[in-house]
Coordinates of C-alpha atoms in Angstrom, one line a residue:
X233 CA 31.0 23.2 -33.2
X234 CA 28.5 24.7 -30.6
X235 CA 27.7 28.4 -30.2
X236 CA 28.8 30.6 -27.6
X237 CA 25.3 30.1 -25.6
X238 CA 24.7 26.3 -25.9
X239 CA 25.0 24.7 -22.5
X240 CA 28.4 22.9 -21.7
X241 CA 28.2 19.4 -19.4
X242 CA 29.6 20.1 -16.0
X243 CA 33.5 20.0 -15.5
X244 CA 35.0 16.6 -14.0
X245 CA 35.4 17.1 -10.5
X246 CA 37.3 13.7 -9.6
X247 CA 40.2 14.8 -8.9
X248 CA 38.9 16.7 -5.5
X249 CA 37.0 13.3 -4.9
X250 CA 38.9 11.8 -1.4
X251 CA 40.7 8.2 -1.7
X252 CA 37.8 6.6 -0.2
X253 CA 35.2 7.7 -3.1
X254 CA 37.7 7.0 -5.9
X255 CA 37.3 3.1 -4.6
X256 CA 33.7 2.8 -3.9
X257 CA 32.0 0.4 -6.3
X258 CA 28.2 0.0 -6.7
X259 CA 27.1 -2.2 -3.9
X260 CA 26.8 -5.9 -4.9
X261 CA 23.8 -5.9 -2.6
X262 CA 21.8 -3.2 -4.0
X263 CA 22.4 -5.2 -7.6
X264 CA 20.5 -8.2 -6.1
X265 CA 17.0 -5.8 -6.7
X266 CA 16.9 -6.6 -10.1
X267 CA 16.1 -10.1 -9.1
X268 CA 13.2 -9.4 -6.8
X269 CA 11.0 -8.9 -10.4
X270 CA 11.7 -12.9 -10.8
X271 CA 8.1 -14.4 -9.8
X272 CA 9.1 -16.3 -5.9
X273 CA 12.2 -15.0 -5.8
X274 CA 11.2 -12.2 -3.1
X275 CA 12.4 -9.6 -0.1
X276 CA 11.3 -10.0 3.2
X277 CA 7.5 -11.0 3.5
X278 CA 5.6 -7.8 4.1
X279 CA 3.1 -9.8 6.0
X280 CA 5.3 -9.5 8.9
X281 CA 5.6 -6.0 9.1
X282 CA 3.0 -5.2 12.4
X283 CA 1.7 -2.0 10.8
X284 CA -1.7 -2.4 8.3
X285 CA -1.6 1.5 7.9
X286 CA -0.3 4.8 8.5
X287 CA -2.2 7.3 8.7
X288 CA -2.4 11.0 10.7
X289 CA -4.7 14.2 10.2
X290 CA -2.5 17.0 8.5
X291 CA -3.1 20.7 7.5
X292 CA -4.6 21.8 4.1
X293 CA -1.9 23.1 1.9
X294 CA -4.0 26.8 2.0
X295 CA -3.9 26.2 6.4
X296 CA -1.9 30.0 6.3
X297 CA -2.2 33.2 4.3
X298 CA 0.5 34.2 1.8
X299 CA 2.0 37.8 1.7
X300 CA 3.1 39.9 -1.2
X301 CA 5.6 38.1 -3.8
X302 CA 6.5 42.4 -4.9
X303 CA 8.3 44.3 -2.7
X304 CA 5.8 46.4 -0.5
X305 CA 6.6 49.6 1.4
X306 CA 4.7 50.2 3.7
X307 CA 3.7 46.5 4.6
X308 CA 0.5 46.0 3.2
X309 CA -3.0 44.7 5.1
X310 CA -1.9 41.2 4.2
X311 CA 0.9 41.4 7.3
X312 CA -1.2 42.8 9.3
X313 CA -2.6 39.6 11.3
X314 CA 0.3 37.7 13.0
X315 CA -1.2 35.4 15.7
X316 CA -2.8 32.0 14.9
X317 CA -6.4 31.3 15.4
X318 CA -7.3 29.7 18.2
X319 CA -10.1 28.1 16.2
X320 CA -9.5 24.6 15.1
X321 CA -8.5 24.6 11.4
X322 CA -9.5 22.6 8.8
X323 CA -7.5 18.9 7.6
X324 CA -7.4 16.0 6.1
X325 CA -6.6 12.4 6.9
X326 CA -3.7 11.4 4.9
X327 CA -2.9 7.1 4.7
X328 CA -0.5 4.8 3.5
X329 CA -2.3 1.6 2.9
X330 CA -1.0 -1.8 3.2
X331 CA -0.9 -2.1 -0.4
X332 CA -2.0 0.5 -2.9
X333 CA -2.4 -2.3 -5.2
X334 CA -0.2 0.2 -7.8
X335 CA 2.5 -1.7 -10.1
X336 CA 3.9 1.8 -11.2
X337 CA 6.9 2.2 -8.4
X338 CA 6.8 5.8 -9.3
X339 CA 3.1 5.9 -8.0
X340 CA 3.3 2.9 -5.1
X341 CA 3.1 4.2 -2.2
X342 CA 2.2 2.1 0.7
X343 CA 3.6 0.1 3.5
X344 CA 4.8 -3.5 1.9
X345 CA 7.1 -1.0 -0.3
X346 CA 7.7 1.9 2.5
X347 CA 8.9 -0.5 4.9
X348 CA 10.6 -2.9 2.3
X349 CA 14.6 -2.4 1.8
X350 CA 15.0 -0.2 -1.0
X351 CA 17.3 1.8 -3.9
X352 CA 19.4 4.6 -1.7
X353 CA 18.4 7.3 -4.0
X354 CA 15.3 7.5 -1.9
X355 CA 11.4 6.4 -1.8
X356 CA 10.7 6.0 -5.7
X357 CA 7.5 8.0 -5.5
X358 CA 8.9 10.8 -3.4
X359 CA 12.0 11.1 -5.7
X360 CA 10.8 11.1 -8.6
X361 CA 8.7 13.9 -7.6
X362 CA 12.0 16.0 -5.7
X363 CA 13.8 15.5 -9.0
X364 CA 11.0 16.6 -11.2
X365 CA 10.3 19.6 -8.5
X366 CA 14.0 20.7 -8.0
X367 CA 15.2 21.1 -11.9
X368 CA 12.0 22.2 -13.5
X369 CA 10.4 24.7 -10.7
X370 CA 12.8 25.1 -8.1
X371 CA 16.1 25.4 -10.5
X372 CA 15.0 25.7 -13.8
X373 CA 17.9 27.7 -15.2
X374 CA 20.9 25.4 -13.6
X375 CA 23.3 26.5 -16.9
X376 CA 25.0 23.1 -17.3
X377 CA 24.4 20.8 -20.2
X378 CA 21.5 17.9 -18.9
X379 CA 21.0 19.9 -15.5
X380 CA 21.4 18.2 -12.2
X381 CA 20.6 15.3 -10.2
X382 CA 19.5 14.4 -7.0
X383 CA 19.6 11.9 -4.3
X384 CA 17.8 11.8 -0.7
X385 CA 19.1 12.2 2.4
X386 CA 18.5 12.3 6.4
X387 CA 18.3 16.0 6.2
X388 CA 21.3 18.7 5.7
X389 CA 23.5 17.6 8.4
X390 CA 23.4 13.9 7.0
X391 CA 24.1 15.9 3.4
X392 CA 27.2 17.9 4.4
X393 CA 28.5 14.7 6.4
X394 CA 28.1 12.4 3.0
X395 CA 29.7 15.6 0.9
X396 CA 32.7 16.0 3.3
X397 CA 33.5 11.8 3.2
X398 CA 33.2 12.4 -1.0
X399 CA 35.6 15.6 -1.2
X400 CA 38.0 15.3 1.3
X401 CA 40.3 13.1 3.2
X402 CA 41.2 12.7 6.9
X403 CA 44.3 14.2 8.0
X404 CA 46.0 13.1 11.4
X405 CA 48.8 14.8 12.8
X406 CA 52.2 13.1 13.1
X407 CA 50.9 10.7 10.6
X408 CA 50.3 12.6 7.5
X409 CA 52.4 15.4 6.0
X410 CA 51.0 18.9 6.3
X411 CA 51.2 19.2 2.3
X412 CA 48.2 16.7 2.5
X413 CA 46.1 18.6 5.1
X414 CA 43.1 19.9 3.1
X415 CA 40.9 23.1 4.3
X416 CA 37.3 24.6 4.4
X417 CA 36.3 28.1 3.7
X418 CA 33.4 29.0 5.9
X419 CA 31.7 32.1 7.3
X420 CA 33.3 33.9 9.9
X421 CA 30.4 33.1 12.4
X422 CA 29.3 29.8 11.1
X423 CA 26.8 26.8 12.0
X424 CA 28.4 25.1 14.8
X425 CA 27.3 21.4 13.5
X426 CA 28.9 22.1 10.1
X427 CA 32.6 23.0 11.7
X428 CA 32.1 20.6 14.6
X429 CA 31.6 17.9 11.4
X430 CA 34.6 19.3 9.6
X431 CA 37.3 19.3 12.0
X432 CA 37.9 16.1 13.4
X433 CA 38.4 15.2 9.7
X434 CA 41.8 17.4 10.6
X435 CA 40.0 20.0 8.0
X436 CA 42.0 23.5 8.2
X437 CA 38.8 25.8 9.9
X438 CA 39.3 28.6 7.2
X439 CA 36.7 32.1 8.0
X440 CA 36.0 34.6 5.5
X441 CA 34.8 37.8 5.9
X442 CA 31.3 38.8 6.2
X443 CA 29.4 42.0 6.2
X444 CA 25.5 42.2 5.9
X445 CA 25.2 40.6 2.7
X446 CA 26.8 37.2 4.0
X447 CA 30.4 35.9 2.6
X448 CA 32.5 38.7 1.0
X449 CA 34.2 38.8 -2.3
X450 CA 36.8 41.4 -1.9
X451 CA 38.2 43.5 0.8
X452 CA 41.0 42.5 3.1
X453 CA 39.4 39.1 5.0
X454 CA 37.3 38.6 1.6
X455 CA 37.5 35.4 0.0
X456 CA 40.0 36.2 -3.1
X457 CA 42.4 38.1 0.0
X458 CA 42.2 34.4 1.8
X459 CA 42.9 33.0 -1.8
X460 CA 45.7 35.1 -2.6
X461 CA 47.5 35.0 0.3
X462 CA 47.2 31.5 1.3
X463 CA 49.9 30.4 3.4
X464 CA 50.8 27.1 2.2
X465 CA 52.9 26.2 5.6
X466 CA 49.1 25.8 7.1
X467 CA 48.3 22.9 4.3
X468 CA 46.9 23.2 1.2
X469 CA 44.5 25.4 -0.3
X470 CA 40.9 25.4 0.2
X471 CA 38.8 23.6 -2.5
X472 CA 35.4 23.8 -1.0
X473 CA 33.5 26.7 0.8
X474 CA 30.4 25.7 3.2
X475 CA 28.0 28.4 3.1
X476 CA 24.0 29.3 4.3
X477 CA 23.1 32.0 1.3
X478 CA 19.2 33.2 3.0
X479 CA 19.1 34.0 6.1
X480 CA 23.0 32.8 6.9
X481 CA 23.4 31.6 10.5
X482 CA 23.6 33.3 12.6
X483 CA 24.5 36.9 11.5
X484 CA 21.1 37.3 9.2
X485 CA 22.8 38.1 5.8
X486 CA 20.6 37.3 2.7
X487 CA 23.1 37.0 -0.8
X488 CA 22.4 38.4 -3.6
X489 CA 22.8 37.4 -7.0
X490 CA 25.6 40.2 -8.0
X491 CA 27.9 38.8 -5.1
X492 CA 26.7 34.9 -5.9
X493 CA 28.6 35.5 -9.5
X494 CA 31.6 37.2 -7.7
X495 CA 32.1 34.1 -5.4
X496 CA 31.5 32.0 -8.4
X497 CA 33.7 33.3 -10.9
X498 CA 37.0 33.0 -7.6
X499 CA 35.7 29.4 -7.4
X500 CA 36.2 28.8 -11.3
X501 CA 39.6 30.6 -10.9
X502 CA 41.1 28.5 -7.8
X503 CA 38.9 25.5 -8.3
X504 CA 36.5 25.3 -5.5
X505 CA 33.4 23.3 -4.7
X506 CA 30.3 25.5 -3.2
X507 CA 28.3 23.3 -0.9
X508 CA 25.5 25.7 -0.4
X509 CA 22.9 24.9 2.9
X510 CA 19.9 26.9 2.6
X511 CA 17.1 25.4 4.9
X512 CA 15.5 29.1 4.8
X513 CA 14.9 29.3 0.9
X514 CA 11.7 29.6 0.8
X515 CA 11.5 31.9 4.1
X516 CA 12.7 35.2 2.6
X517 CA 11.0 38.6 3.1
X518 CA 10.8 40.9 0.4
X519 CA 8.8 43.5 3.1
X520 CA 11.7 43.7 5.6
X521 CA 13.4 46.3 3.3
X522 CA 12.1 46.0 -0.3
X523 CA 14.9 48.0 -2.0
X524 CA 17.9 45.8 -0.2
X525 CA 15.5 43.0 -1.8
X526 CA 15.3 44.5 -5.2
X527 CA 19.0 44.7 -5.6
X528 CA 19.4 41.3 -4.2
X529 CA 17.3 39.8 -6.4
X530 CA 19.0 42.5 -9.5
X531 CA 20.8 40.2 -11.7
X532 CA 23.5 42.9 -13.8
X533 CA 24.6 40.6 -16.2
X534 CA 21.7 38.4 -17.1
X535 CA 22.4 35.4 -18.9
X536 CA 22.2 35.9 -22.8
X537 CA 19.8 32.7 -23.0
X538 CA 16.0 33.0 -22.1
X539 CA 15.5 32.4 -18.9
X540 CA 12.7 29.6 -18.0
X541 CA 9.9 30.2 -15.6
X542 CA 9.1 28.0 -12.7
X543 CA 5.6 28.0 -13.1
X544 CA 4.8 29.5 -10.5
X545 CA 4.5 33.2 -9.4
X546 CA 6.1 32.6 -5.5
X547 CA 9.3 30.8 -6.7
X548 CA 10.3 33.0 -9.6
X549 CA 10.1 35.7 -7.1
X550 CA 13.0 34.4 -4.6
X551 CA 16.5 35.0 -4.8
X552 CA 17.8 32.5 -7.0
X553 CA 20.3 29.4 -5.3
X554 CA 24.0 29.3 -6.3
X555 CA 22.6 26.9 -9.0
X556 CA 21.8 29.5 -11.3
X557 CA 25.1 30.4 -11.8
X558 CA 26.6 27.5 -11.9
X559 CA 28.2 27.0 -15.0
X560 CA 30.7 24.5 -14.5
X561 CA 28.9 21.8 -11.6
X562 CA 30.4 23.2 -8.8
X563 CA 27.8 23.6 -6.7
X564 CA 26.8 21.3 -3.9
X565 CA 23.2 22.3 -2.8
X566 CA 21.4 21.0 0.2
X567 CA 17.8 21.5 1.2
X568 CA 15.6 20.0 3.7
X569 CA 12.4 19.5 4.9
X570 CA 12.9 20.5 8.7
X571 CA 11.9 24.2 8.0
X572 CA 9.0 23.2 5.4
X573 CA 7.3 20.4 7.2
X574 CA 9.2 19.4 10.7
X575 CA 12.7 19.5 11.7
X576 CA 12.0 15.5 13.3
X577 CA 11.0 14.4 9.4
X578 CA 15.3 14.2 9.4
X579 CA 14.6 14.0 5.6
X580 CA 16.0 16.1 3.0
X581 CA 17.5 15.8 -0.2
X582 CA 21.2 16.9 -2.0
X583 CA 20.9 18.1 -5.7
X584 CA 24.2 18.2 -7.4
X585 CA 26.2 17.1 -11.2
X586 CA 25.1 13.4 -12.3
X587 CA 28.9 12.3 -11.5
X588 CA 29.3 13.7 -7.9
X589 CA 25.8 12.5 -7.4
X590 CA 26.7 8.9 -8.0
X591 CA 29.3 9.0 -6.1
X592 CA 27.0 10.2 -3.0
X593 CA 24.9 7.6 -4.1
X594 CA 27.5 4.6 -3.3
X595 CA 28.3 6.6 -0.1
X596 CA 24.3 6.1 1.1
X597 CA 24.8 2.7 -0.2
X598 CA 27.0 1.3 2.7
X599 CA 25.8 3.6 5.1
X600 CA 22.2 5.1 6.0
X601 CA 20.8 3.3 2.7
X602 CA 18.1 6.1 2.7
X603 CA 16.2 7.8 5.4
X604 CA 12.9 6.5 7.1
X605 CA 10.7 4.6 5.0
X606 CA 7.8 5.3 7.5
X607 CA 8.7 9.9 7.2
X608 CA 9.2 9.1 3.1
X609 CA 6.0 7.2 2.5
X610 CA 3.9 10.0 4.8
X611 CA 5.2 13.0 2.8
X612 CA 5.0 11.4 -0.4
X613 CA 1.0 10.5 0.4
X614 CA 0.7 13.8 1.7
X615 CA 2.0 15.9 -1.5
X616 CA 1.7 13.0 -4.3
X617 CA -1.6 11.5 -3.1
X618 CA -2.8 8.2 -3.8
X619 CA -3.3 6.7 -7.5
X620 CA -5.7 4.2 -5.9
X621 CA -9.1 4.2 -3.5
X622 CA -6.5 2.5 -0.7
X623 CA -4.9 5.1 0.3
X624 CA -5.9 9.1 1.3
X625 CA -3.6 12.2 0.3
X626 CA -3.4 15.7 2.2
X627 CA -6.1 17.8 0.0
X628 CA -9.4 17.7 0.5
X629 CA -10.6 15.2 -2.1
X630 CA -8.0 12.5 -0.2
X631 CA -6.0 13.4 -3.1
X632 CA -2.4 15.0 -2.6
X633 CA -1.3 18.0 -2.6
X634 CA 0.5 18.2 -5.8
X635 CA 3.1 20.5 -6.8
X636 CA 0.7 23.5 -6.9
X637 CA -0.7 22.6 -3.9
X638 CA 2.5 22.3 -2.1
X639 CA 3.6 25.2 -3.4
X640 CA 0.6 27.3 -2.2
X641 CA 1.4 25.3 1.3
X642 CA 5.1 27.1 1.2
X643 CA 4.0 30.9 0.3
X644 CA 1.7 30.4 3.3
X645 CA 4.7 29.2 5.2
X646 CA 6.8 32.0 4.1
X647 CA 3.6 34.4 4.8
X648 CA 2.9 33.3 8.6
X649 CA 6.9 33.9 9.3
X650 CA 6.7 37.0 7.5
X651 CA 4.2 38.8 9.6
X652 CA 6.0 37.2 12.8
X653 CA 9.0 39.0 11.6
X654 CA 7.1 42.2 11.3
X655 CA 5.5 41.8 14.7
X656 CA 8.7 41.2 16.3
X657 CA 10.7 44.4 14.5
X658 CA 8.0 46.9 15.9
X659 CA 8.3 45.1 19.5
X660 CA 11.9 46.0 19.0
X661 CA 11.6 49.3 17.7
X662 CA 9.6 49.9 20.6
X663 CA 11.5 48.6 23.0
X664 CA 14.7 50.1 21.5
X665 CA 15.3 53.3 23.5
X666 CA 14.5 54.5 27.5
X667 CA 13.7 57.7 28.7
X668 CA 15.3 59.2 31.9
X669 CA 13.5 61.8 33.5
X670 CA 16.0 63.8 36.5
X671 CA 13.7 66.2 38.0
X672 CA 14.4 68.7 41.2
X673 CA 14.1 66.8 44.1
X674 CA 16.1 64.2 42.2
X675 CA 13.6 61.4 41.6
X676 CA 14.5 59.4 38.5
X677 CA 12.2 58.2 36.9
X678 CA 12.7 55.4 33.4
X679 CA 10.0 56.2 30.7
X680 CA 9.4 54.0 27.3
X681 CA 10.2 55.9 24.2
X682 CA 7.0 54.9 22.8
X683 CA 4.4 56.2 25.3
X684 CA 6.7 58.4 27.6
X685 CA 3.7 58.4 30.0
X686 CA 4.3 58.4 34.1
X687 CA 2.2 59.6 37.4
X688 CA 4.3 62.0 38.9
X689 CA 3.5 65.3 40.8
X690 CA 4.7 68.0 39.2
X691 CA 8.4 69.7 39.7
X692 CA 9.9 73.0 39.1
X693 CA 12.1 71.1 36.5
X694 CA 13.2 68.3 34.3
X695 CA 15.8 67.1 32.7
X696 CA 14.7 64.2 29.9
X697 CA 17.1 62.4 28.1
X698 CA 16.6 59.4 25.4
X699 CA 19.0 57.0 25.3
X700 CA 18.9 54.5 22.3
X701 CA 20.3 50.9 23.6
X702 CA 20.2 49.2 20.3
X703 CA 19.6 49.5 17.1
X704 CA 18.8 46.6 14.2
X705 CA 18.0 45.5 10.6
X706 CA 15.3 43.4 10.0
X707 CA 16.5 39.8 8.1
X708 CA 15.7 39.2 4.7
X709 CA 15.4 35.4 5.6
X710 CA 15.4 32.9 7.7
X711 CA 13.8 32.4 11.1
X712 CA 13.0 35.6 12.5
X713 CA 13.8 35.6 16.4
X714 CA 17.5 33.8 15.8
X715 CA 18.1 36.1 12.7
X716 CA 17.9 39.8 13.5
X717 CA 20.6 42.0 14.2
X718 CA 21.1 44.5 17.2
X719 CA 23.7 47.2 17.8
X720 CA 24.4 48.0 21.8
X721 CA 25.5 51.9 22.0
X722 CA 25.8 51.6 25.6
X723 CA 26.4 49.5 28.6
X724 CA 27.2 46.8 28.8
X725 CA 28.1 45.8 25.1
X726 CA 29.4 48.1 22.1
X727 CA 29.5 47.2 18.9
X728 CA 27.6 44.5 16.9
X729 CA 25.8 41.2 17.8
X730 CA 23.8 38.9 16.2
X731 CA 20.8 38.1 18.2
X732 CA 17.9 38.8 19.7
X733 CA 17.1 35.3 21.3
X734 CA 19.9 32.7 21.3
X735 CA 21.3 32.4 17.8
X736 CA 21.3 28.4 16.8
X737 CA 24.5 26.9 17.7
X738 CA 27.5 29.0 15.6
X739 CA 31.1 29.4 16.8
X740 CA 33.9 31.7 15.3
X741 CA 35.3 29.9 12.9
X742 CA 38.9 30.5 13.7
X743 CA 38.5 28.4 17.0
X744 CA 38.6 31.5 19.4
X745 CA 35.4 31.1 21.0
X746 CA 32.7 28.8 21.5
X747 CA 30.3 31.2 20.0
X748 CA 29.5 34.7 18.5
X749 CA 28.8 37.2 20.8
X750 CA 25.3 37.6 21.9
X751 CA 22.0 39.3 22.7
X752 CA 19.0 38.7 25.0
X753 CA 16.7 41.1 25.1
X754 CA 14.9 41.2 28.4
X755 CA 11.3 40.8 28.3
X756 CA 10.6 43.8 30.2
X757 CA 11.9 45.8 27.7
X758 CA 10.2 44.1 25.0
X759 CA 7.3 45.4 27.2
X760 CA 8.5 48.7 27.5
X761 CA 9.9 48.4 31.0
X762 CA 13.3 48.2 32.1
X763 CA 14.3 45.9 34.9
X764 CA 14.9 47.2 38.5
X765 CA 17.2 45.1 41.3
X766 CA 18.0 45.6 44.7
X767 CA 21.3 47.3 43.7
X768 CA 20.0 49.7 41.2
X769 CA 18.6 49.8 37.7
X770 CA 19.4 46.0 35.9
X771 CA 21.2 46.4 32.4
X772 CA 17.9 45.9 29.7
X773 CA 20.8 43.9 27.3
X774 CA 22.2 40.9 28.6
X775 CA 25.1 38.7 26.4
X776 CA 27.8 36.4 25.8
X777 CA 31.2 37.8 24.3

């Protein structure tokens, strides 16, 4: 009999698998490869294929400085430079040779196997390395027995489309009965492409509180009110919540690990899956309030087993992915490499149970097989590097970049966004109140808070007043200019709107509107100016509602 602390394998999830998965079989194509070993018995002739080589120059992993992994108030010197240099920086030449001349498929990487069909759980090189990367640095502490697996994809949007066609079924009105019609418990203000994917499926649209954490627990709107009181006229309960955990889109919110194992423990109760999208993992700021990130980060009821280390300094210091709760294998984790490399790479990668991963697997079977083998074979020379002379990595040596090296590439990352973030918050501070001078022969003049300066002769009196037109909280992650908040306290908005800059594509996700309400900031008052028009003084916030 086990002990109280000895892992336990993940829970059976079939039974939320939709009609379609229960059939799939392994594809009867795919088996074939095990013939191709067979001396003349062979896939297309790589011959053929009009490319000898690919090749490109490409940044050295150290291209950007890193800031702090600690907490730091006031920011320290090391987010203190923001802009990049205008001086060219230093590369490499990364290539993917013909042939490598390599018979380990777990080091071949090269263009007759690149541009070959292949197995749908991705480029062997490249996957071996994701799977070897997400459970021993990325997740080391996933709680189930074995720990996860993975399989490639064409980035998170491919992802959540191939996880919606495993959990849930269509549902068509007039056809099918409303006790069939399944749900999905988002974010109130959500990722557009996420519900636009969900409802044509005939998906109930179900939104969930949030406040400036992200998705909220408890409370009336909070996801165990929703639970609670689900009205089974609308269709069935909700068995899986979509859900952006750093940097959530578009409101800001940043999760933290005392409300991950609130959410987790409703999930256990009502039996829901959690597929988690976090593009902005790695892009969290510790500096934007280090005490919010503290407590985020604050784990109250560690686990009673030793916790592992990544390895590496950088990822031990994030806020940990619903995966490190996850205690049962209900957890449906997406990650990509659009934020990390280029959003164009359309290459990312689901990790997940074993079981629901082989059912994803016979999913990609029949449908993308597995993304580009030209993006795979380009990043896997760039981080793995060559195990031959006939190809070149991304370090200086030609070799790759390895895991510490693209590590060290990701803290720089995080560091260049960082200091952007800071740059932009004091440019908003700035810009965040205006002046009004009324003087006696009733000249008005508009100051900036921040310098309050102005040529004007002098007058037997003044009235000044300060007016604040918004007020904000710096993200904790994600992509700075979409992710910060602002308050309007005047004209012509009140009350709260995620902005400033156009928020990516997000709609409410109760159907009322095509999109959250939101903020532009106008460049003159970034500058410290406010507008002026024909017909008077132009309003310095401009939105959507």
């Amino acid at each position: 009999m086990g002990t109280q602390n000895e892992s336990q394998p993940p829970i059976d999830l079939s039974h939320h698998y939709s009609k379609i998965t229960k059939n799939r079989q392994a594809s009867y194509v795919k088996d074939f490869y095990k013939y191709f070993t067979i001396p003349h018995v062979r896939l297309p002739n790589n011959n053929y294929f009009p490319f000898d080589t690919l090749e490109g120059a490409a940044a050295l992993n150290n291209r950007f400085e890193p800031t702090p992994n600690k907490p730091v108030d006031p920011p320290s010197d090391l987010l203190a430079h923001t802009s990049l240099s205008d001086q060219p920086f230093p590369s490499s030449t990364v290539v993917v040779p013909k042939d490598s001349h390599e018979d380990n498929v777990l080091r071949q990487i090269d263009i007759k196997s690149a541009l070959q069909y292949g197995t749908s759980q991705g480029y062997p090189p490249l996957y071996a390395f994701l799977r070897q990367f997400s459970i021993e640095n990325v997740h080391p502490n996933v709680p189930y027995k074995d720990g996860p697996e993975i399989i490639l994809t064409c980035g998170n949007t491919d992802g959540f489309a191939k996880t919606l066609d495993a959990l849930t079924n269509e549902w068509v009105e007039g056809r099918d009965s409303i006790t069939e019609k399944e749900g999905l418990l988002v974010e109130e203000f959500a990722y557009m492409n996420a519900i636009q994917a969900a409802r044509p499926r005939g998906l109930n649209i179900v939104p969930v509180k949030l406040d400036d954490e992200g998705m909220t627990a408890s409370g009336k709107g909070g996801l165990a009110d929703v639970l609670a009181n689900w009205d089974y006229a609308k269709g069935q309960r909700p068995h899986l919540i979509y859900t952006v955990t750093i940097g959530q889109n578009p409101t800001s919110g940043t999760l933290s690990v005392t409300r991950r194992k609130e959410i987790y423990a409703l999930c256990v109760r009502y039996d829901i899956i959690i597929i988690e999208d976090d593009p902005y993992w790695y892009l969290q700021f510790p500096s934007a309030n280090p005490a919010s990130f503290s407590s985020a980060k604050h784990d109250p009821s560690p686990p009673a087993r030793p916790q592992k280390s990544s390895g590496y300094a950088f990822l031990d210091s994030l806020i940990p992915s619903y995966l490190s709760v996850d205690t049962q294998g209900r957890v449906v984790r997406l990650d990509t490499f659009s934020k990390t490399v280029a959003p164009g790479c359309r290459l990312g990668w689901i990790t997940t149970q074993p079981a629901l991963c082989e059912r994803l697997l016979r999913i990609t079977e029949t449908s993308t097989q597995q993304p580009s083998g030209f993006v795979q074979s380009m990043i896997a020379q760039l981080i793995i590097g060559p195990s031959t002379q006939d190809g070149k990595g991304g370090g200086k040596d030609s070799q790759g970049w390895h895991t510490d090296g693209w590590v060290r590439w990701l803290e720089g990352l995080r560091g260049n966004y960082e200091r952007r973030m800071q740059t932009m918050c004091q440019i908003l501070q700035e810009g965040s109140s205006v002046i009004t001078v009324k003087s006696s022969n009733k000249t008005d003049v508009s100051l900036h808070a921040s310098n309050g300066s102005n040529e004007e002769e002098e007058e037997e009196w003044s009235l000044v007043t300060t007016q604040r037109m918004f007020s904000f909280t710096a993200p904790l992650g994600g992509i700075l200019a979409r992710k910060t908040r602002a308050r309007a306290l005047g004209p012509p908005h009140d009350g709260e709107i995620p902005g400033p800059g156009r928020a990516r594509p997000a709609v409410c996700a109760d159907g009322r509107d095509q999109g959250p309400r939101e903020l532009d900031v106008f460049p003159d008052l970034l500058r410290g100016r406010r507008r002026r028009g024909g017909g008077g003084d132009e309003p310095p916030l401009r939105g959507r509602v």
